[in-house]
């Protein structure tokens, strides 16, 4: 049985330290849980950085929820770092090899060298497919031609729970990135109207609490819904436009889940979490202009902690329609892995799953923790480095208005502004 407190204890070999910090004013309006992973590294590696791959965490309105989500984030991030044996080249492994540069994929540069392959399972039919290590490991600097990211990694109490969370994440990232790239005219959510008609569920209670936190901090969040095309999956994006010490910022969060309350609460909590990060970024770089080129999370945070990013997010929000309420009834139950896979297959999407549980410390495996990375074949992947010529699923972008039913306000291509997902 999983024990979240013991998971974060340094004796479990996952975390070097865990800090649970209570809310404290406008800069930190939510509970915050930060985990420093027990990776081998120079003790000075974290000095002066506002973002680092070896530090993960979660924020939220409830202390217990933050501990649970921080533990899950730490387990999944830990599992993305390869073991020495994982780095071996396995050219002799039998099985189909993923065509990562195929049209409708955009997962790597054509002809990119592959030093190692990992075995994956195609979820629609169970077939074995070999995927490049550059689509799995993170952080990773030794995979030219790929754009490593933590997106699609998830953990849970058993493989089925981890798979479900990973699938929801790649569905969410695809929906938001495509909507941003095409500047879809999304329908804005009437939060007060939605809450008035909402059932008494935990997600709706968290949404009400997060909305109070936002308004008490002097901001009015903008939330909009994005169709996913997967039955039973609701997706939303949350945007917080703010100004701190004379500098504008735009914080964007998103979530996909099996009910509207959980979805909206998750998107808003994440936007508020990013808002705190962007304020910290502004203090760390008080006189440094926004970067012209975004190559990772640090530059992305600097971009959206300054006027260019804030203006881009405001322009997107200005094209939203509505507002209109959502919800009002309780769904029959959250979608399972099979339902998610079938819903994606109906769109021609064939995700692959790489099991990473073997990378976890023995005590975590004994508790029941599992970890997996889903490679989103057929979906729009998360982009980290905006310099990459690959990384756009042009088929997915082109079909967005038809699939969602919403007008695309940007018709000139996917690179009108760096995306806001940090």
Coordinates of C-alpha atoms in Angstrom, one line a residue:
X1 CA 0.0 0.0 0.0
X2 CA 1.3 3.4 -1.0
X3 CA 2.3 5.7 1.9
X4 CA 2.8 9.2 0.6
X5 CA 4.6 10.5 3.6
X6 CA 7.1 7.6 3.6
X7 CA 7.5 8.0 -0.1
X8 CA 8.9 11.5 0.5
X9 CA 11.1 10.5 3.4
X10 CA 14.8 10.6 2.4
X11 CA 15.2 7.0 3.7
X12 CA 13.1 5.8 0.7
X13 CA 15.9 7.0 -1.6
X14 CA 13.5 9.1 -3.8
X15 CA 13.9 12.6 -2.2
X16 CA 16.8 14.4 -0.7
X17 CA 14.4 16.8 0.9
X18 CA 10.7 17.7 1.0
X19 CA 9.4 21.0 2.0
X20 CA 5.7 21.7 2.6
X21 CA 5.1 25.4 2.8
X22 CA 1.7 27.0 3.9
X23 CA 0.1 29.9 2.0
X24 CA 1.6 33.3 2.6
X25 CA 0.1 36.3 0.8
X26 CA 0.0 37.1 -2.9
X27 CA 3.3 35.6 -3.8
X28 CA 2.4 32.2 -2.4
X29 CA -1.4 32.0 -2.1
X30 CA -1.6 28.2 -2.2
X31 CA 0.0 25.3 -0.2
X32 CA 3.2 24.4 -1.8
X33 CA 5.1 21.1 -1.7
X34 CA 8.6 21.0 -3.2
X35 CA 10.7 17.8 -3.6
X36 CA 14.4 17.8 -4.3
X37 CA 15.1 14.4 -5.9
X38 CA 17.9 12.1 -4.7
X39 CA 19.8 12.3 -7.9
X40 CA 23.6 12.2 -7.9
X41 CA 24.6 15.8 -8.6
X42 CA 26.9 18.6 -7.5
X43 CA 25.5 20.2 -4.3
X44 CA 25.7 23.6 -5.9
X45 CA 23.6 22.5 -8.9
X46 CA 20.5 24.3 -7.7
X47 CA 22.2 27.6 -6.8
X48 CA 20.6 30.6 -8.4
X49 CA 18.0 28.7 -10.4
X50 CA 14.3 29.2 -10.3
X51 CA 13.6 26.1 -12.2
X52 CA 15.5 22.8 -12.2
X53 CA 14.6 19.3 -13.5
X54 CA 15.6 17.8 -10.2
X55 CA 13.1 19.8 -8.2
X56 CA 9.4 19.1 -8.6
X57 CA 6.3 19.9 -6.7
X58 CA 2.7 20.7 -6.5
X59 CA 0.5 23.6 -5.2
X60 CA -3.1 23.5 -4.1
X61 CA -5.8 24.8 -1.8
X62 CA -5.6 21.7 0.5
X63 CA -2.6 20.5 2.3
X64 CA -3.3 16.8 2.0
X65 CA -3.9 17.0 -1.8
X66 CA -0.6 18.8 -2.2
X67 CA 1.4 16.0 -0.4
X68 CA -0.3 13.4 -2.6
X69 CA 0.4 15.2 -5.9
X70 CA 3.9 16.2 -4.9
X71 CA 4.8 12.6 -4.2
X72 CA 3.3 11.5 -7.6
X73 CA 5.2 14.2 -9.4
X74 CA 8.5 13.2 -7.7
X75 CA 8.0 9.5 -8.5
X76 CA 7.3 10.1 -12.2
X77 CA 10.2 12.6 -12.6
X78 CA 12.6 10.3 -10.8
X79 CA 11.7 7.5 -13.2
X80 CA 12.6 9.5 -16.3
X81 CA 16.3 9.4 -15.4
X82 CA 17.8 6.3 -17.0
X83 CA 19.8 3.7 -15.1
X84 CA 23.3 2.8 -16.4
X85 CA 21.9 -0.4 -18.0
X86 CA 19.2 1.6 -19.8
X87 CA 21.9 3.6 -21.7
X88 CA 23.2 0.5 -23.5
X89 CA 22.5 0.4 -27.2
X90 CA 20.2 -2.4 -28.1
X91 CA 20.3 -2.6 -31.9
X92 CA 19.6 -6.4 -31.8
X93 CA 16.2 -6.1 -30.1
X94 CA 13.4 -7.5 -32.3
X95 CA 10.4 -5.5 -33.1
X96 CA 9.0 -2.6 -35.1
X97 CA 10.9 0.6 -34.8
X98 CA 8.9 3.8 -34.4
X99 CA 9.1 6.1 -37.4
X100 CA 9.4 9.2 -35.2
X101 CA 9.8 11.7 -38.1
X102 CA 6.8 10.4 -40.1
X103 CA 4.0 12.8 -41.2
X104 CA 1.5 13.1 -38.4
X105 CA 4.2 12.4 -35.7
X106 CA 6.7 15.3 -35.4
X107 CA 8.6 13.5 -32.6
X108 CA 12.1 13.9 -34.0
X109 CA 14.2 15.3 -36.8
X110 CA 14.5 13.2 -40.0
X111 CA 17.6 11.1 -39.8
X112 CA 18.3 11.8 -36.1
X113 CA 20.9 9.3 -34.7
X114 CA 19.5 6.8 -32.2
X115 CA 22.0 5.5 -29.7
X116 CA 19.6 3.4 -27.8
X117 CA 16.1 2.0 -28.2
X118 CA 13.6 1.1 -25.4
X119 CA 10.9 -1.5 -25.8
X120 CA 7.4 0.0 -25.7
X121 CA 3.8 -1.4 -26.1
X122 CA 1.3 0.0 -28.5
X123 CA -1.7 0.3 -26.4
X124 CA -4.3 -0.3 -29.1
X125 CA -3.1 -3.8 -29.9
X126 CA -0.3 -4.7 -27.5
X127 CA 2.3 -4.8 -30.3
X128 CA 5.9 -4.3 -29.3
X129 CA 7.5 -1.1 -30.8
X130 CA 11.0 0.2 -30.2
X131 CA 11.3 3.9 -29.4
X132 CA 14.4 6.1 -29.2
X133 CA 15.7 6.9 -25.8
X134 CA 15.5 10.6 -26.7
X135 CA 11.7 10.3 -26.5
X136 CA 11.8 8.9 -23.0
X137 CA 14.7 10.1 -20.9
X138 CA 14.7 13.5 -19.1
X139 CA 16.7 15.5 -18.6
X140 CA 18.8 14.4 -21.6
X141 CA 21.3 16.4 -23.5
X142 CA 22.9 13.5 -25.5
X143 CA 20.0 12.9 -27.9
X144 CA 20.5 15.4 -30.9
X145 CA 17.5 15.5 -33.1
X146 CA 15.0 15.0 -30.3
X147 CA 13.4 17.5 -27.9
X148 CA 13.3 15.7 -24.5
X149 CA 10.6 16.6 -22.1
X150 CA 8.8 15.2 -19.0
X151 CA 5.4 15.3 -20.8
X152 CA 3.6 12.0 -20.8
X153 CA 5.3 10.6 -17.7
X154 CA 3.0 9.5 -14.8
X155 CA 3.0 7.4 -11.7
X156 CA 0.4 5.7 -9.7
X157 CA -0.7 2.8 -7.5
X158 CA -0.1 0.2 -10.1
X159 CA 0.5 0.4 -13.8
X160 CA -3.2 0.9 -14.8
X161 CA -3.4 4.1 -12.6
X162 CA -0.1 5.4 -14.0
X163 CA -1.2 4.7 -17.6
X164 CA -4.5 6.5 -17.1
X165 CA -2.8 9.6 -15.7
X166 CA -0.2 9.6 -18.5
X167 CA -2.9 9.3 -21.2
X168 CA -4.9 12.2 -19.7
X169 CA -1.7 14.3 -19.7
X170 CA -0.9 13.7 -23.4
X171 CA -4.5 14.4 -24.3
X172 CA -4.4 17.6 -22.3
X173 CA -1.1 18.8 -23.8
X174 CA -2.3 18.1 -27.3
X175 CA -5.5 20.0 -26.8
X176 CA -3.9 23.1 -25.3
X177 CA -0.9 23.3 -27.6
X178 CA -3.1 23.0 -30.7
X179 CA -5.6 25.5 -29.4
X180 CA -2.7 27.9 -28.7
X181 CA -0.9 27.4 -32.0
X182 CA -4.1 28.0 -34.0
X183 CA -5.5 30.6 -31.6
X184 CA -8.8 28.8 -31.4
X185 CA -11.8 30.9 -30.4
X186 CA -12.5 28.8 -27.3
X187 CA -15.7 29.2 -25.2
X188 CA -14.9 30.9 -21.9
X189 CA -16.3 29.2 -18.8
X190 CA -18.8 31.1 -16.6
X191 CA -17.2 30.0 -13.3
X192 CA -19.9 31.5 -11.0
X193 CA -22.7 30.1 -13.1
X194 CA -21.0 26.7 -13.2
X195 CA -20.5 26.6 -9.4
X196 CA -24.2 27.5 -8.8
X197 CA -25.3 24.5 -10.8
X198 CA -22.6 22.1 -9.6
X199 CA -23.0 18.9 -7.6
X200 CA -21.3 18.8 -4.2
X201 CA -18.1 17.0 -5.3
X202 CA -14.5 17.4 -4.2
X203 CA -13.4 18.9 -7.5
X204 CA -16.1 21.6 -7.4
X205 CA -15.1 22.4 -3.8
X206 CA -11.5 22.8 -4.8
X207 CA -12.5 25.1 -7.7
X208 CA -14.5 27.3 -5.4
X209 CA -11.6 27.6 -3.0
X210 CA -9.1 28.3 -5.8
X211 CA -11.4 31.0 -7.2
X212 CA -11.6 32.7 -3.8
X213 CA -7.8 32.6 -3.6
X214 CA -7.5 34.2 -7.0
X215 CA -10.0 37.0 -6.3
X216 CA -8.5 37.6 -2.9
X217 CA -5.2 38.2 -4.7
X218 CA -6.8 40.7 -7.0
X219 CA -7.0 38.7 -10.2
X220 CA -9.9 37.4 -12.2
X221 CA -8.9 34.2 -13.9
X222 CA -10.0 33.3 -17.4
X223 CA -10.9 29.6 -18.0
X224 CA -12.0 28.1 -21.3
X225 CA -13.0 24.6 -22.3
X226 CA -11.3 22.6 -25.2
X227 CA -12.9 19.6 -26.8
X228 CA -10.6 16.5 -26.8
X229 CA -12.7 14.2 -29.0
X230 CA -12.2 11.5 -26.4
X231 CA -15.5 10.5 -24.7
X232 CA -15.6 11.2 -21.0
X233 CA -12.5 13.5 -21.0
X234 CA -13.0 17.1 -20.2
X235 CA -10.2 19.6 -20.8
X236 CA -9.8 23.2 -19.7
X237 CA -7.1 25.9 -19.9
X238 CA -6.8 28.6 -17.2
X239 CA -5.1 32.0 -17.7
X240 CA -4.2 34.5 -15.0
X241 CA -3.2 37.9 -16.3
X242 CA -1.5 39.9 -13.6
X243 CA 1.0 42.7 -13.0
X244 CA 3.7 42.6 -10.4
X245 CA 5.9 45.6 -9.5
X246 CA 5.0 47.3 -12.8
X247 CA 5.7 44.3 -15.0
X248 CA 2.9 42.3 -16.6
X249 CA 2.8 38.5 -16.6
X250 CA 0.6 35.7 -17.9
X251 CA 0.3 32.4 -16.1
X252 CA -1.3 29.5 -17.9
X253 CA -2.4 26.1 -16.4
X254 CA -4.4 23.2 -17.9
X255 CA -6.0 20.0 -16.9
X256 CA -7.9 17.0 -18.4
X257 CA -10.0 14.8 -16.2
X258 CA -13.3 12.8 -16.1
X259 CA -15.4 15.6 -14.6
X260 CA -15.7 19.3 -15.0
X261 CA -15.1 20.1 -11.3
X262 CA -11.7 18.4 -11.2
X263 CA -10.7 19.7 -14.6
X264 CA -11.5 23.4 -13.8
X265 CA -9.9 23.2 -10.3
X266 CA -6.8 21.6 -11.7
X267 CA -6.4 24.2 -14.5
X268 CA -6.9 27.1 -12.1
X269 CA -4.6 25.8 -9.4
X270 CA -1.9 25.2 -11.9
X271 CA -2.3 28.8 -13.3
X272 CA -2.0 30.2 -9.8
X273 CA 1.1 28.0 -9.2
X274 CA 2.7 29.3 -12.4
X275 CA 1.8 32.9 -11.3
X276 CA 3.9 32.4 -8.2
X277 CA 6.8 31.0 -10.3
X278 CA 6.6 34.0 -12.7
X279 CA 6.7 36.5 -9.8
X280 CA 9.8 34.7 -8.5
X281 CA 11.3 34.8 -12.1
X282 CA 10.7 38.6 -12.2
X283 CA 12.6 39.1 -9.0
X284 CA 15.5 36.8 -10.2
X285 CA 15.8 38.7 -13.5
X286 CA 14.7 42.3 -12.6
X287 CA 16.5 44.1 -15.4
X288 CA 16.7 41.4 -18.1
X289 CA 14.3 41.7 -21.0
X290 CA 12.3 38.7 -22.2
X291 CA 14.3 36.4 -24.4
X292 CA 13.9 36.4 -28.1
X293 CA 14.4 32.7 -28.3
X294 CA 12.8 30.1 -26.0
X295 CA 14.9 26.9 -25.6
X296 CA 13.4 25.5 -22.3
X297 CA 11.4 26.2 -19.2
X298 CA 13.7 28.9 -17.8
X299 CA 13.4 31.1 -21.0
X300 CA 9.7 30.3 -21.2
X301 CA 9.2 31.5 -17.7
X302 CA 11.1 34.7 -18.5
X303 CA 9.1 35.2 -21.6
X304 CA 5.7 35.0 -19.9
X305 CA 7.0 37.0 -16.9
X306 CA 7.3 40.0 -19.2
X307 CA 5.2 42.0 -21.7
X308 CA 5.7 39.9 -24.8
X309 CA 4.2 36.8 -23.2
X310 CA 1.6 38.7 -21.3
X311 CA 0.5 40.4 -24.5
X312 CA 0.3 37.1 -26.4
X313 CA -1.8 35.4 -23.7
X314 CA -4.1 38.5 -23.6
X315 CA -4.5 38.4 -27.3
X316 CA -5.5 34.7 -27.1
X317 CA -8.1 35.3 -24.4
X318 CA -9.5 38.3 -26.3
X319 CA -10.7 35.8 -29.0
X320 CA -12.6 33.6 -26.6
X321 CA -16.4 33.5 -26.8
X322 CA -19.0 33.3 -24.1
X323 CA -18.9 33.0 -21.1
X324 CA -21.1 29.9 -20.6
X325 CA -21.5 27.5 -17.7
X326 CA -20.4 23.9 -17.8
X327 CA -21.1 20.8 -15.7
X328 CA -24.3 20.6 -13.7
X329 CA -24.4 16.8 -13.4
X330 CA -22.1 14.1 -12.2
X331 CA -20.5 11.9 -14.9
X332 CA -21.1 8.1 -14.6
X333 CA -17.4 7.5 -13.7
X334 CA -13.9 8.4 -14.8
X335 CA -12.8 6.9 -18.1
X336 CA -10.4 3.9 -17.8
X337 CA -7.4 3.1 -19.9
X338 CA -9.3 1.0 -22.4
X339 CA -11.8 3.8 -23.0
X340 CA -9.1 6.4 -23.4
X341 CA -7.2 4.2 -25.8
X342 CA -10.3 3.5 -27.9
X343 CA -11.2 7.2 -28.0
X344 CA -7.7 8.1 -29.3
X345 CA -7.7 5.2 -31.8
X346 CA -11.0 6.7 -33.2
X347 CA -8.9 9.7 -34.1
X348 CA -6.1 7.7 -35.6
X349 CA -3.9 8.2 -32.6
X350 CA -1.7 5.2 -31.5
X351 CA 0.1 6.0 -28.2
X352 CA 3.0 3.9 -27.0
X353 CA 3.8 3.1 -23.4
X354 CA 7.3 2.6 -22.0
X355 CA 7.2 1.1 -18.5
X356 CA 9.7 2.7 -16.1
X357 CA 8.9 1.1 -12.8
X358 CA 12.2 -0.7 -12.7
X359 CA 14.0 2.6 -12.4
X360 CA 12.3 3.4 -9.0
X361 CA 14.0 2.7 -5.7
X362 CA 13.2 -0.8 -4.2
X363 CA 11.1 0.5 -1.3
X364 CA 8.8 2.5 -3.7
X365 CA 8.3 -0.6 -5.9
X366 CA 7.5 -2.6 -2.8
X367 CA 4.8 0.0 -1.9
X368 CA 3.1 -0.5 -5.2
X369 CA 4.3 2.5 -7.1
X370 CA 4.5 2.2 -10.9
X371 CA 5.8 4.6 -13.5
X372 CA 5.3 4.9 -17.2
X373 CA 6.0 7.2 -20.1
X374 CA 3.5 7.5 -22.9
X375 CA 4.9 8.5 -26.3
X376 CA 2.0 10.5 -28.0
X377 CA 2.2 9.1 -31.5
X378 CA -0.4 11.0 -33.5
X379 CA -0.9 13.8 -31.0
X380 CA 0.8 17.2 -30.8
X381 CA 3.8 16.7 -28.5
X382 CA 5.0 19.2 -25.9
X383 CA 7.7 21.4 -27.3
X384 CA 10.6 22.5 -25.1
X385 CA 13.0 24.1 -27.6
X386 CA 11.4 26.5 -30.0
X387 CA 14.4 26.3 -32.3
X388 CA 13.4 22.8 -33.4
X389 CA 12.1 22.6 -37.0
X390 CA 10.4 19.3 -36.1
X391 CA 8.0 19.0 -33.2
X392 CA 4.8 20.2 -34.8
X393 CA 2.2 17.7 -35.8
X394 CA 1.0 19.6 -38.8
X395 CA -1.9 17.2 -39.5
X396 CA -3.2 17.8 -36.0
X397 CA -2.9 21.6 -36.3
X398 CA -4.6 21.7 -39.7
X399 CA -7.6 19.6 -38.5
X400 CA -8.2 21.6 -35.3
X401 CA -11.1 23.7 -36.5
X402 CA -12.9 20.8 -37.9
X403 CA -12.3 18.6 -34.9
X404 CA -13.3 21.2 -32.3
X405 CA -15.9 23.2 -34.2
X406 CA -14.1 26.5 -33.2
X407 CA -12.7 29.1 -35.5
X408 CA -8.9 29.4 -35.8
X409 CA -7.9 33.1 -35.5
X410 CA -4.3 32.4 -36.6
X411 CA -4.1 31.0 -40.1
X412 CA -0.4 31.6 -40.7
X413 CA 1.2 28.6 -38.9
X414 CA 2.0 27.3 -35.5
X415 CA 4.7 29.7 -34.4
X416 CA 2.9 33.0 -33.8
X417 CA 4.3 33.0 -30.2
X418 CA 6.1 30.5 -27.9
X419 CA 3.5 28.3 -26.1
X420 CA 2.8 29.0 -22.4
X421 CA 3.1 25.6 -20.8
X422 CA 5.9 25.6 -18.2

